[in-house]
CSV table of C-alpha atoms and ligand atoms in Angstrom, one decimal:
chain,number,residue,atom,x,y,z
R,3,GLU,CA,131.6,10.7,240.7
R,4,ASN,CA,128.2,10.0,239.3
R,5,GLU,CA,129.9,9.0,236.1
R,6,LYS,CA,131.6,6.1,237.8
R,7,ARG,CA,128.3,4.4,238.6
R,8,VAL,CA,127.5,2.0,235.9
R,9,LEU,CA,125.6,-1.2,235.0
R,10,MET,CA,127.1,-3.1,232.1
R,11,VAL,CA,125.0,-5.6,230.2
R,12,ILE,CA,127.2,-7.9,228.2
R,13,PHE,CA,125.6,-9.8,225.3
R,14,GLY,CA,127.9,-12.7,224.6
R,15,GLY,CA,128.8,-12.7,228.3
R,16,SER,CA,129.7,-16.4,228.4
R,17,GLY,CA,132.1,-15.9,225.5
R,18,ASP,CA,135.8,-16.0,225.0
R,19,LEU,CA,136.3,-12.3,224.3
R,20,ALA,CA,134.4,-11.4,227.5
R,21,HIS,CA,136.4,-13.8,229.6
R,22,ARG,CA,139.8,-13.1,228.1
R,23,LYS,CA,139.6,-9.4,227.7
R,24,LEU,CA,136.6,-7.6,229.2
R,25,TYR,CA,136.4,-9.1,232.7
R,26,PRO,CA,140.1,-8.8,233.4
R,27,ALA,CA,140.0,-5.2,232.1
R,28,LEU,CA,137.1,-4.4,234.5
R,29,PHE,CA,139.0,-6.1,237.3
R,30,GLU,CA,142.0,-3.8,236.7
R,31,LEU,CA,139.7,-0.8,236.8
R,32,TYR,CA,138.3,-2.2,240.1
R,33,LEU,CA,141.7,-2.7,241.6
R,34,LYS,CA,142.7,0.8,240.7
R,35,GLY,CA,139.6,2.2,242.3
R,36,GLN,CA,138.2,3.4,239.0
R,37,LEU,CA,135.2,1.3,239.6
R,38,ASP,CA,134.1,1.0,243.3
R,39,GLN,CA,131.0,-0.4,244.9
R,40,HIS,CA,128.7,1.3,242.4
R,41,PHE,CA,128.9,-1.1,239.5
R,42,ALA,CA,127.3,-4.3,238.4
R,43,VAL,CA,127.7,-6.5,235.4
R,44,ILE,CA,125.1,-8.7,233.8
R,45,GLY,CA,126.4,-11.4,231.5
R,46,THR,CA,123.8,-12.8,229.1
R,47,ALA,CA,124.0,-15.6,226.7
R,48,ARG,CA,122.0,-18.7,225.8
R,49,ARG,CA,123.6,-21.2,228.2
R,50,PRO,CA,121.7,-21.8,231.3
R,51,TRP,CA,124.3,-20.7,233.8
R,52,THR,CA,123.7,-19.7,237.5
R,53,HIS,CA,125.1,-16.5,238.9
R,54,ASP,CA,127.6,-18.6,240.9
R,55,TYR,CA,128.8,-20.6,238.0
R,56,PHE,CA,129.2,-17.4,236.0
R,57,ARG,CA,131.2,-15.8,238.8
R,58,GLN,CA,133.4,-18.8,239.0
R,59,THR,CA,134.2,-18.6,235.2
R,60,VAL,CA,135.0,-14.9,235.6
R,61,ALA,CA,137.3,-15.5,238.5
R,62,GLU,CA,139.1,-18.2,236.7
R,63,ASN,CA,140.3,-15.7,234.1
R,64,LEU,CA,141.6,-13.2,236.6
R,65,GLN,CA,145.3,-13.1,237.2
R,66,ALA,CA,145.8,-9.9,239.3
R,67,GLY,CA,144.8,-9.2,242.8
R,68,THR,CA,144.3,-11.4,245.9
R,69,ALA,CA,141.7,-14.1,246.1
R,70,ALA,CA,139.7,-11.9,248.4
R,71,GLN,CA,139.7,-9.0,245.9
R,72,GLN,CA,138.7,-11.4,243.1
R,73,GLN,CA,135.8,-12.7,245.2
R,74,ALA,CA,134.6,-9.2,246.1
R,75,PHE,CA,134.8,-8.2,242.4
R,76,VAL,CA,132.9,-11.2,241.0
R,77,GLY,CA,130.2,-10.5,243.6
R,78,HIS,CA,129.1,-7.7,241.3
R,79,PHE,CA,128.5,-10.2,238.5
R,80,TYR,CA,125.1,-11.6,237.5
R,81,TYR,CA,124.0,-14.0,234.8
R,82,GLN,CA,120.9,-14.0,232.8
R,83,SER,CA,120.2,-16.8,230.4
R,84,HIS,CA,118.8,-15.2,227.3
R,85,ASP,CA,117.5,-15.9,223.9
R,86,VAL,CA,118.0,-12.7,222.0
R,87,GLN,CA,115.0,-13.4,219.7
R,88,ASP,CA,112.6,-13.8,222.5
R,89,ALA,CA,110.8,-10.6,223.7
R,90,ASP,CA,109.9,-12.1,227.0
R,91,HIS,CA,113.5,-12.5,227.9
R,92,TYR,CA,114.1,-8.8,227.7
R,93,ILE,CA,111.3,-8.3,230.2
R,94,ILE,CA,113.1,-10.6,232.6
R,95,LEU,CA,116.4,-8.8,231.9
R,96,LYS,CA,114.7,-5.5,232.5
R,97,LYS,CA,113.6,-6.6,236.0
R,98,LEU,CA,117.1,-7.7,236.8
R,99,ILE,CA,118.5,-4.4,235.5
R,100,ASP,CA,116.0,-2.4,237.6
R,101,THR,CA,116.8,-4.4,240.8
R,102,LEU,CA,120.6,-4.0,240.4
R,103,ASP,CA,120.2,-0.3,239.5
R,104,GLU,CA,118.4,0.1,242.8
R,105,GLN,CA,120.7,-2.2,244.8
R,106,TYR,CA,124.0,-0.6,243.6
R,107,GLN,CA,122.6,3.0,243.2
R,108,LEU,CA,123.6,3.2,239.6
R,109,HIS,CA,121.4,6.3,238.8
R,110,GLY,CA,120.3,4.8,235.5
R,111,ASN,CA,123.8,4.7,233.9
R,112,ARG,CA,123.9,1.8,231.5
R,113,ILE,CA,126.4,0.4,229.0
R,114,PHE,CA,125.2,-2.3,226.7
R,115,TYR,CA,128.1,-4.3,225.3
R,116,MET,CA,127.8,-6.3,222.1
R,117,ALA,CA,130.5,-9.0,222.4
R,118,MET,CA,128.9,-11.5,220.0
R,119,ARG,CA,127.9,-12.3,216.4
R,120,PRO,CA,127.0,-9.0,214.6
R,121,ALA,CA,124.2,-10.8,212.9
R,122,LEU,CA,122.2,-10.4,216.1
R,123,PHE,CA,123.0,-6.7,216.9
R,124,GLY,CA,120.0,-5.4,215.1
R,125,THR,CA,117.6,-7.8,216.9
R,126,ILE,CA,119.1,-6.9,220.2
R,127,ALA,CA,119.0,-3.2,219.6
R,128,ALA,CA,115.4,-3.3,218.5
R,129,HIS,CA,114.3,-5.2,221.6
R,130,LEU,CA,116.2,-2.9,223.9
R,131,LYS,CA,114.1,-0.2,222.6
R,132,SER,CA,110.7,-1.9,222.3
R,133,GLU,CA,111.0,-3.5,225.8
R,134,HIS,CA,112.3,-0.2,227.3
R,135,LEU,CA,115.6,-1.3,228.6
R,136,LEU,CA,117.2,2.1,228.2
R,137,SER,CA,116.9,4.2,231.3
R,138,ALA,CA,115.2,7.6,231.4
R,139,SER,CA,117.7,9.0,233.8
R,140,GLY,CA,121.5,8.5,233.5
R,141,PHE,CA,123.4,7.6,230.4
R,142,ASN,CA,122.8,4.8,227.9
R,143,ARG,CA,125.7,3.8,225.8
R,144,LEU,CA,126.4,0.9,223.4
R,145,ILE,CA,129.8,-0.6,222.9
R,146,ILE,CA,130.2,-2.7,219.7
R,147,GLU,CA,133.0,-5.1,218.9
R,148,LYS,CA,134.3,-5.9,215.5
R,149,PRO,CA,133.6,-7.3,213.0
R,150,PHE,CA,131.3,-4.4,212.2
R,151,GLY,CA,130.0,-5.8,209.0
R,152,HIS,CA,131.9,-7.6,206.3
R,153,ASP,CA,131.6,-4.9,203.7
R,154,TYR,CA,130.1,-1.4,203.3
R,155,GLN,CA,126.6,-2.6,202.7
R,156,SER,CA,126.4,-4.9,205.7
R,157,ALA,CA,128.1,-2.3,207.9
R,158,LEU,CA,125.5,0.2,206.8
R,159,ALA,CA,122.6,-2.2,207.6
R,160,LEU,CA,124.1,-2.9,211.0
R,161,ASN,CA,124.6,0.8,211.7
R,162,ASP,CA,121.0,1.6,210.6
R,163,ALA,CA,119.7,-1.1,213.0
R,164,VAL,CA,121.8,0.3,215.9
R,165,ILE,CA,121.0,4.0,215.4
R,166,SER,CA,117.3,3.2,215.4
R,167,THR,CA,117.7,2.6,219.1
R,168,PHE,CA,120.8,4.6,220.1
R,169,ALA,CA,121.6,8.1,219.2
R,170,ARG,CA,124.9,8.4,217.2
R,171,ASP,CA,126.7,9.8,220.1
R,172,GLN,CA,125.7,6.9,222.3
R,173,VAL,CA,127.4,4.4,220.1
R,174,TYR,CA,131.1,3.4,220.8
R,175,ARG,CA,132.7,1.3,218.1
R,176,ILE,CA,135.8,-0.3,219.5
R,177,ASP,CA,139.1,-0.6,217.7
R,178,HIS,CA,141.5,-1.8,220.3
R,179,TYR,CA,144.5,-0.4,218.4
R,180,LEU,CA,143.2,3.0,219.4
R,181,GLY,CA,143.7,2.0,223.0
R,182,LYS,CA,147.4,1.1,222.6
R,183,GLU,CA,149.8,3.3,224.5
R,184,MET,CA,152.1,4.1,221.5
R,185,VAL,CA,149.2,4.7,219.2
R,186,GLN,CA,147.8,7.2,221.6
R,187,ASN,CA,151.2,8.7,221.8
R,188,ILE,CA,151.3,9.7,218.1
R,189,PRO,CA,149.3,13.0,218.4
R,190,TYR,CA,151.5,14.0,221.3
R,191,LEU,CA,154.6,13.5,219.2
R,192,ARG,CA,153.1,15.3,216.3
R,193,PHE,CA,151.3,18.2,217.8
R,194,ASP,CA,153.1,18.9,221.1
R,195,ASN,CA,156.5,19.4,219.3
R,196,PRO,CA,156.5,22.3,216.9
R,197,LEU,CA,159.6,20.8,215.3
R,198,MET,CA,157.7,17.7,214.4
R,199,ALA,CA,154.6,19.6,213.3
R,200,ALA,CA,156.8,21.6,210.9
R,201,VAL,CA,158.2,18.6,209.1
R,202,TRP,CA,155.2,16.3,209.2
R,203,ASN,CA,154.3,16.7,205.5
R,204,HIS,CA,155.2,15.9,201.9
R,205,ASP,CA,158.1,18.4,201.9
R,206,TYR,CA,160.0,16.4,204.4
R,207,ILE,CA,158.5,12.9,204.5
R,208,ASP,CA,159.2,10.5,201.7
R,209,ASN,CA,156.9,7.7,202.7
R,210,ILE,CA,155.4,6.1,205.8
R,211,GLN,CA,155.5,2.3,206.5
R,212,ILE,CA,153.2,0.5,208.9
R,213,THR,CA,153.9,-3.1,209.8
R,214,LEU,CA,151.5,-5.3,211.8
R,215,ALA,CA,153.3,-8.6,211.9
R,216,GLU,CA,151.9,-11.6,213.8
R,217,LYS,CA,153.7,-14.7,214.7
R,218,LEU,CA,150.5,-16.6,215.5
R,219,GLY,CA,148.4,-18.3,212.8
R,220,VAL,CA,144.6,-18.4,213.0
R,221,GLU,CA,144.6,-20.6,216.0
R,222,GLU,CA,141.1,-21.7,216.9
R,223,ARG,CA,139.5,-18.9,215.0
R,224,GLY,CA,139.5,-20.6,211.5
R,225,GLY,CA,135.7,-20.4,211.1
R,226,TYR,CA,135.7,-16.7,211.5
R,227,TYR,CA,138.9,-16.1,209.6
R,228,GLU,CA,137.6,-17.9,206.5
R,229,THR,CA,134.9,-15.3,206.3
R,230,ALA,CA,137.3,-12.4,206.9
R,231,GLY,CA,140.9,-12.6,205.7
R,232,ALA,CA,143.7,-10.2,206.6
R,233,LEU,CA,142.2,-7.3,204.6
R,234,ARG,CA,139.1,-7.2,206.7
R,235,ASP,CA,140.6,-8.5,209.9
R,236,MET,CA,143.5,-6.0,210.2
R,237,VAL,CA,143.6,-3.4,207.3
R,238,GLN,CA,140.0,-2.1,207.3
R,239,ASN,CA,140.2,-1.3,211.0
R,240,HIS,CA,143.5,-1.3,212.8
R,241,ILE,CA,145.8,-0.1,209.9
R,242,MET,CA,143.3,2.5,208.7
R,243,GLN,CA,143.0,3.9,212.3
R,244,ILE,CA,146.8,4.1,212.6
R,245,ILE,CA,147.0,6.0,209.3
R,246,ALA,CA,144.3,8.4,210.6
R,247,MET,CA,146.5,9.0,213.7
R,248,LEU,CA,149.5,9.7,211.6
R,249,ALA,CA,147.9,11.8,208.9
R,250,MET,CA,145.0,13.7,210.5
R,251,PRO,CA,145.4,17.5,210.5
R,252,ARG,CA,145.9,19.2,213.9
R,253,PRO,CA,142.5,19.1,215.7
R,254,ALA,CA,141.2,22.6,216.8
R,255,ASP,CA,141.2,21.4,220.4
R,256,ASN,CA,141.1,18.4,222.6
R,257,THR,CA,137.3,17.8,222.3
R,258,ASP,CA,135.7,14.7,220.9
R,259,GLN,CA,134.2,16.8,218.1
R,260,ALA,CA,137.4,18.4,217.0
R,261,ILE,CA,139.3,15.1,217.1
R,262,THR,CA,136.6,13.2,215.2
R,263,ALA,CA,136.5,16.0,212.6
R,264,ALA,CA,140.2,15.8,212.1
R,265,ARG,CA,140.2,12.1,211.7
R,266,ARG,CA,137.3,12.3,209.2
R,267,GLU,CA,139.5,14.4,207.0
R,268,VAL,CA,141.7,11.3,206.4
R,269,PHE,CA,138.8,8.9,205.8
R,270,THR,CA,137.1,11.3,203.3
R,271,HIS,CA,140.4,11.7,201.4
R,272,LEU,CA,141.5,8.2,200.8
R,273,HIS,CA,142.6,8.0,197.3
R,274,GLN,CA,140.4,5.7,195.3
R,275,TYR,CA,142.3,3.6,192.8
R,276,ASP,CA,141.0,2.5,189.4
R,277,ALA,CA,140.3,-1.3,189.3
R,278,THR,CA,143.2,-1.6,186.9
R,279,GLU,CA,145.7,-0.1,189.4
R,280,ILE,CA,144.7,-2.3,192.3
R,281,PRO,CA,146.7,-5.4,191.4
R,282,ARG,CA,149.9,-3.1,191.5
R,283,LYS,CA,148.9,-1.3,194.7
R,284,PHE,CA,147.6,-4.2,196.9
R,285,ILE,CA,149.0,-7.7,197.0
R,286,ARG,CA,148.0,-10.7,199.1
R,287,GLY,CA,149.5,-13.8,200.4
R,288,GLN,CA,148.7,-17.0,202.2
R,289,TYR,CA,151.1,-19.1,204.3
R,290,GLY,CA,152.1,-22.6,203.4
R,291,PRO,CA,153.9,-25.0,205.7
R,292,SER,CA,157.1,-23.7,207.2
R,293,GLU,CA,160.4,-24.6,205.5
R,294,ASP,CA,161.3,-27.0,208.3
R,295,GLY,CA,157.9,-28.6,208.1
R,296,GLN,CA,157.2,-27.8,211.8
R,297,ALA,CA,154.3,-25.4,211.2
R,298,LEU,CA,151.2,-26.2,209.2
R,299,GLY,CA,150.1,-24.2,206.2
R,300,TYR,CA,146.9,-22.2,206.4
R,301,ARG,CA,145.0,-24.8,204.3
R,302,GLN,CA,146.0,-27.5,206.7
R,303,GLU,CA,144.7,-25.7,209.8
R,304,ASP,CA,141.6,-26.6,211.7
R,305,LYS,CA,138.3,-25.4,210.2
R,306,ILE,CA,140.0,-24.2,207.0
R,307,ASP,CA,138.9,-25.2,203.5
R,308,PRO,CA,141.8,-27.2,202.1
R,309,LYS,CA,141.3,-25.1,198.9
R,310,SER,CA,140.9,-21.8,200.7
R,311,ASN,CA,141.8,-18.7,198.8
R,312,VAL,CA,141.5,-16.5,201.9
R,313,GLU,CA,144.5,-14.2,202.4
R,314,THR,CA,146.6,-14.3,205.5
R,315,PHE,CA,148.9,-11.5,204.4
R,316,VAL,CA,148.3,-8.1,202.7
R,317,ALA,CA,150.7,-5.4,201.6
R,318,GLY,CA,149.5,-2.3,200.0
R,319,GLU,CA,150.1,1.4,199.2
R,320,ILE,CA,147.6,3.9,200.4
R,321,GLN,CA,147.5,7.5,199.2
R,322,LEU,CA,145.7,10.5,200.6
R,323,ASP,CA,144.2,13.2,198.5
R,324,LEU,CA,145.3,15.9,200.9
R,325,PRO,CA,147.7,18.7,200.0
R,326,GLN,CA,149.9,17.9,203.0
R,327,TRP,CA,150.3,14.3,201.8
R,328,GLN,CA,150.6,14.8,198.1
R,329,GLY,CA,152.9,12.1,196.7
R,330,VAL,CA,153.5,10.4,200.1
R,331,PRO,CA,152.7,6.7,199.9
R,332,PHE,CA,151.6,5.0,203.1
R,333,TYR,CA,152.9,1.4,202.7
R,334,VAL,CA,151.1,-1.1,204.9
R,335,ARG,CA,151.5,-4.7,205.5
R,336,THR,CA,150.1,-7.3,207.9
R,337,GLY,CA,150.3,-11.1,208.1
R,338,LYS,CA,149.8,-14.2,210.1
R,339,ARG,CA,152.6,-16.6,210.8
R,340,LEU,CA,155.4,-14.2,210.1
R,341,PRO,CA,158.7,-14.7,212.0
R,342,LEU,CA,157.7,-12.5,215.0
R,343,LYS,CA,155.1,-10.2,216.6
R,344,LYS,CA,155.9,-6.7,215.7
R,345,THR,CA,153.8,-3.6,215.4
R,346,ARG,CA,155.8,-0.7,214.2
R,347,ILE,CA,155.7,2.5,212.2
R,348,ASP,CA,158.6,3.8,210.2
R,349,VAL,CA,158.4,7.4,209.0
R,350,VAL,CA,161.0,7.8,206.2
R,351,PHE,CA,162.2,11.3,205.8
R,352,LYS,CA,163.7,12.6,202.6
R,353,SER,CA,167.4,12.3,202.1
R,354,ALA,CA,169.5,15.4,201.7
R,355,ALA,CA,169.3,16.6,198.1
R,356,GLN,CA,173.0,17.5,198.2
R,357,ASN,CA,175.6,15.5,200.0
R,358,LEU,CA,177.8,18.3,201.4
R,359,PHE,CA,180.6,16.2,202.9
R,360,GLY,CA,180.9,13.7,200.1
R,361,SER,CA,179.8,10.7,202.1
R,362,GLU,CA,179.4,7.8,199.8
R,363,THR,CA,176.0,6.8,201.0
R,364,LEU,CA,173.7,9.0,203.0
R,365,ALA,CA,170.8,7.1,204.4
R,366,ALA,CA,167.4,8.6,204.7
R,367,PRO,CA,166.6,9.7,208.2
R,368,VAL,CA,163.9,7.4,209.7
R,369,LEU,CA,161.7,7.9,212.8
R,370,THR,CA,160.6,4.5,214.1
R,371,ILE,CA,157.7,4.2,216.5
R,372,GLU,CA,157.7,0.8,218.2
R,373,VAL,CA,154.1,0.0,219.2
R,374,GLU,CA,154.4,-3.6,220.4
R,375,PRO,CA,155.8,-5.6,222.0
R,376,GLU,CA,158.6,-3.0,222.6
R,377,MET,CA,157.3,0.5,223.2
R,378,GLY,CA,159.5,3.3,222.2
R,379,LEU,CA,160.8,5.6,219.6
R,380,THR,CA,164.0,5.8,217.6
R,381,TRP,CA,165.1,8.6,215.3
R,382,HIS,CA,167.9,7.5,213.0
R,383,LEU,CA,169.8,10.6,212.0
R,384,ASN,CA,172.9,11.2,209.9
R,385,ALA,CA,175.9,12.2,211.9
R,386,LYS,CA,179.6,12.5,211.5
R,387,GLU,CA,181.7,9.3,211.7
R,388,VAL,CA,184.1,9.6,214.6
R,389,GLY,CA,187.7,10.6,213.9
R,390,GLN,CA,189.4,11.9,210.8
R,391,SER,CA,186.8,10.5,208.5
R,392,THR,CA,184.6,12.9,206.7
R,393,SER,CA,181.8,10.3,206.1
R,394,ALA,CA,178.4,10.4,207.7
R,395,ILE,CA,176.9,7.5,209.5
R,396,GLN,CA,173.4,6.9,211.0
R,397,ARG,CA,173.1,7.3,214.7
R,398,PRO,CA,170.0,6.5,216.7
R,399,LEU,CA,168.3,8.8,219.2
R,400,HIS,CA,166.3,6.5,221.2
R,401,PHE,CA,163.9,6.1,224.1
R,402,ALA,CA,162.0,3.0,225.2
R,403,LEU,CA,159.6,2.5,228.0
R,404,SER,CA,161.3,1.1,231.1
R,405,GLN,CA,160.0,-2.1,232.5
R,406,THR,CA,158.3,-0.2,235.2
R,407,GLU,CA,156.6,2.2,232.8
R,408,ALA,CA,155.6,-0.7,230.5
R,409,GLY,CA,154.0,-2.3,233.6
R,410,GLN,CA,151.9,0.8,234.1
R,411,VAL,CA,150.5,0.7,230.6
R,412,PRO,CA,146.8,-0.3,230.8
R,413,ASP,CA,145.6,-3.0,228.5
R,414,ALA,CA,143.8,-1.4,225.5
R,415,TYR,CA,140.4,-2.8,226.6
R,416,GLU,CA,140.9,-1.4,230.1
R,417,ARG,CA,141.7,2.0,228.7
R,418,LEU,CA,138.8,2.1,226.2
R,419,ILE,CA,136.2,0.8,228.6
R,420,LEU,CA,137.1,3.5,231.1
R,421,GLU,CA,136.9,6.1,228.3
R,422,ALA,CA,133.4,4.8,227.4
R,423,ILE,CA,132.4,4.9,231.1
R,424,ASN,CA,133.6,8.5,231.2
R,425,GLY,CA,131.8,9.4,227.9
R,426,ARG,CA,135.0,10.2,226.1
R,427,ARG,CA,134.5,9.3,222.5
R,428,SER,CA,137.6,10.4,220.6
R,429,ASN,CA,139.3,7.0,220.6
R,430,PHE,CA,136.2,5.2,219.2
R,431,VAL,CA,135.4,4.8,215.5
R,432,SER,CA,132.8,7.1,214.1
R,433,TRP,CA,130.4,5.9,211.4
R,434,GLN,CA,132.0,8.2,208.8
R,435,ASP,CA,135.4,6.7,209.4
R,436,MET,CA,134.0,3.2,209.4
R,437,SER,CA,132.1,3.7,206.1
R,438,GLY,CA,135.1,5.4,204.4
R,439,ALA,CA,137.3,2.6,205.4
R,440,TRP,CA,134.9,-0.1,204.2
R,441,GLN,CA,134.3,1.6,200.8
R,442,PHE,CA,138.1,1.7,200.3
R,443,ILE,CA,138.5,-1.9,201.2
R,444,ASP,CA,135.6,-3.0,199.1
R,445,GLY,CA,137.2,-1.6,196.0
R,446,ILE,CA,140.2,-3.9,196.6
R,447,ARG,CA,138.1,-6.9,197.6
R,448,GLN,CA,136.0,-6.7,194.4
R,449,VAL,CA,139.1,-6.7,192.2
R,450,TRP,CA,140.5,-9.6,194.1
R,451,GLU,CA,137.3,-11.6,193.9
R,452,GLU,CA,136.9,-11.1,190.2
R,453,CYS,CA,140.4,-12.4,189.6
R,454,GLN,CA,140.6,-16.0,190.9
R,455,CYS,CA,144.3,-15.8,190.4
R,456,PRO,CA,146.1,-16.0,193.7
R,457,HIS,CA,148.7,-18.7,193.6
R,458,PHE,CA,148.4,-19.8,197.2
R,459,PRO,CA,150.2,-20.6,199.3
R,460,ASN,CA,152.9,-18.1,198.4
R,461,TYR,CA,155.0,-17.7,201.5
R,462,PRO,CA,156.2,-20.3,204.0
R,463,ALA,CA,155.1,-19.9,207.6
R,464,GLY,CA,157.8,-18.1,209.5
R,465,THR,CA,158.9,-15.7,206.7
R,466,MET,CA,158.0,-12.0,206.1
R,467,GLY,CA,155.5,-12.7,203.4
R,468,PRO,CA,155.5,-13.2,199.6
R,469,ALA,CA,158.1,-11.6,197.4
R,470,ALA,CA,155.5,-9.3,195.9
R,471,SER,CA,155.5,-7.4,199.2
R,472,ASP,CA,159.1,-6.3,198.5
R,473,GLN,CA,158.4,-5.7,194.9
R,474,LEU,CA,155.6,-3.3,195.8
R,475,LEU,CA,158.2,-0.9,197.2
R,476,GLN,CA,160.9,-1.7,194.8
R,477,ALA,CA,158.7,-0.5,191.9
R,478,SER,CA,159.4,3.1,193.1
R,479,GLY,CA,163.0,2.4,194.3
R,480,ARG,CA,162.1,2.0,197.9
R,481,HIS,CA,162.3,-0.8,200.4
R,482,TRP,CA,160.8,-1.9,203.7
R,483,ILE,CA,162.8,-0.4,206.5
R,484,PHE,CA,161.9,-3.2,208.9
R,485,THR,CA,163.3,-6.5,207.8
R,486,ASN,CA,163.7,-9.5,209.9
Z,505,BG6,C1,142.3,-8.6,216.1
Z,505,BG6,C2,142.3,-9.6,215.0
Z,505,BG6,O1,141.4,-7.5,215.8
Z,505,BG6,O2,143.6,-8.2,216.3
Z,505,BG6,C3,143.2,-10.8,215.2
Z,505,BG6,O3,141.0,-10.1,214.8
Z,505,BG6,C4,144.6,-10.2,215.6
Z,505,BG6,O4,143.3,-11.6,214.1
Z,505,BG6,C5,144.5,-9.2,216.7
Z,505,BG6,O5,145.4,-11.3,216.0
Z,505,BG6,C6,145.9,-8.5,216.9
Z,505,BG6,O6,145.8,-7.7,218.1
Z,505,BG6,P1,147.0,-7.4,219.0
Z,505,BG6,O7,146.6,-6.4,220.0
Z,505,BG6,O8,147.5,-8.7,219.5
Z,505,BG6,O9,148.1,-6.8,218.1
C-alpha cells in the first residue's frame, strides 16, 4: 500500500495536456480507489495562479463523478508559480513538497512529470538535483512526454541531461499507444495461444499492415506540427512501438527486464535502407483542400507556412533483420485529414500454395486487430461456400468488445500513470528503443530533406492519402487490406 502514496509534481501544470489528459486520468484513479487520501499534486508553470484558481481549472475538465467527489479530489491540488530557470524557485517548491509530504504522509514517494517543452527538461532535471528535490526515502520517478527530441542527436542530448539526475530505471518515457487496450492485447494473442505462436513468422505471414488514420487535421497545434510532421509525430513513436509489440520474440518471463530485452531485439534489428532505396520505401503526402471545398488544405490552416513542405501523411515499408521476419514487410501508414479515425493492424497470412478444390480465387487469410475506435479482432478464413458449390469463400471469426467492456477500458494515460506509480516499466519506452527508432527515422528524413521534390499538396482532405501509398504495395503485387 505504501506504493500508492505519491506526490506528483507536474511541470507544465497549467497546460492543455495536463488539463485534458492527466488530471482526468488521475481523477479516474481516485474514483476507483487506486489513489486515496495519500496523494497530492503540485502543478507548476509560469502563470501566477492561486491554489484555488488552479483547482477550479482542474475541476472544469472533469466529467466523471459527483460535484462532491470532484471537490474532494481537487482539494489535493496545489499550484506553484515557477520560473524553471530560477534556482530560488526550486527552493520554494521544495518547501511545498516537504510540507505536502508530511501532511499527506507520502513517505518520500515522488513523481516528476514533464508535460512541457522539451527544451527545458535539462534545466529542470539539473535543478531538481542541485536543489535536492529528490527524496532520500521513497521512490523518485520522472515521466516524460513526447516529443522526446526531434532527431537522434537532440534526443541523445535530452537523455544525457535527464540521466545526470535520474537513474535510467527512474525514467518513464510515455508513448500513449502502449497504454491502449488492444495494443496491450497483442502479446496475449501471440504468446498465450500456442497456435498463434506457431504461425507468427515468415513461414506463414506474408506481410503486416499498420494503419493509423486520423480524421482530424492539425487543429490548433500548427506551430508544433510545422516542426514535426507525420514521420516524427506518429511513425517514430507510435507505429514503431506497435511493430515492436507485433514482432518481438517471446520474452523469457513477465518482468520488465525480460520484456524490455525482447522489445530491444526489434529496435536493434531495424533494416537500414541505403539512401537510394528510401524514395521507393517511404513516401509522403500533404493534404490539400477537400474535393467539395469544405475542408481547408494544410497550407491554409492556422499557424502553417503557406509554402510548407511538412508531410501530413507517410506510408512506408519496414523490414526487420531477424530470421523470424526474413522477407516479411511491415507496411505502415498514417495521415491527418483522412476519411475517418481508424487504428488497425492487418496480419496477412500466406495463401494456400495449391488450391485443392479448384476455387477460382482463394483470398489470403487475414487477421485484423481493431485498435480504435472499435476494439476487436477478426480472422478472415477460407471456408466452403454453402450448398453444391465447390468454391471457397472468406468467412470472418470475430469478437468485439461489448459496450460494457469498452466502457471499462481505462484511458491510456490512466493506465500508464498507474503503472508508473506501481513502478511497472514494461509499457514505457527505453532509451535503446527510442534511439533505435530515431536513427531509423533520421535516415528517411535526411533523404527527404535533400530532395526538395515533394509536389504538395498531393491528396485532398478526406481521402486515404496520395496514390503513391497504393503504389508502394502494388510494386510487390500487394494491396492495402483496409480501404475506405
Ligand atoms: C499524438 C500526436 O501523439 O497522437 C497527435 O501528436 C495525434 O498528432 C495523436 O493526433 C493520436 O492519438 P490517438 O490516441 O487519438 O490515436
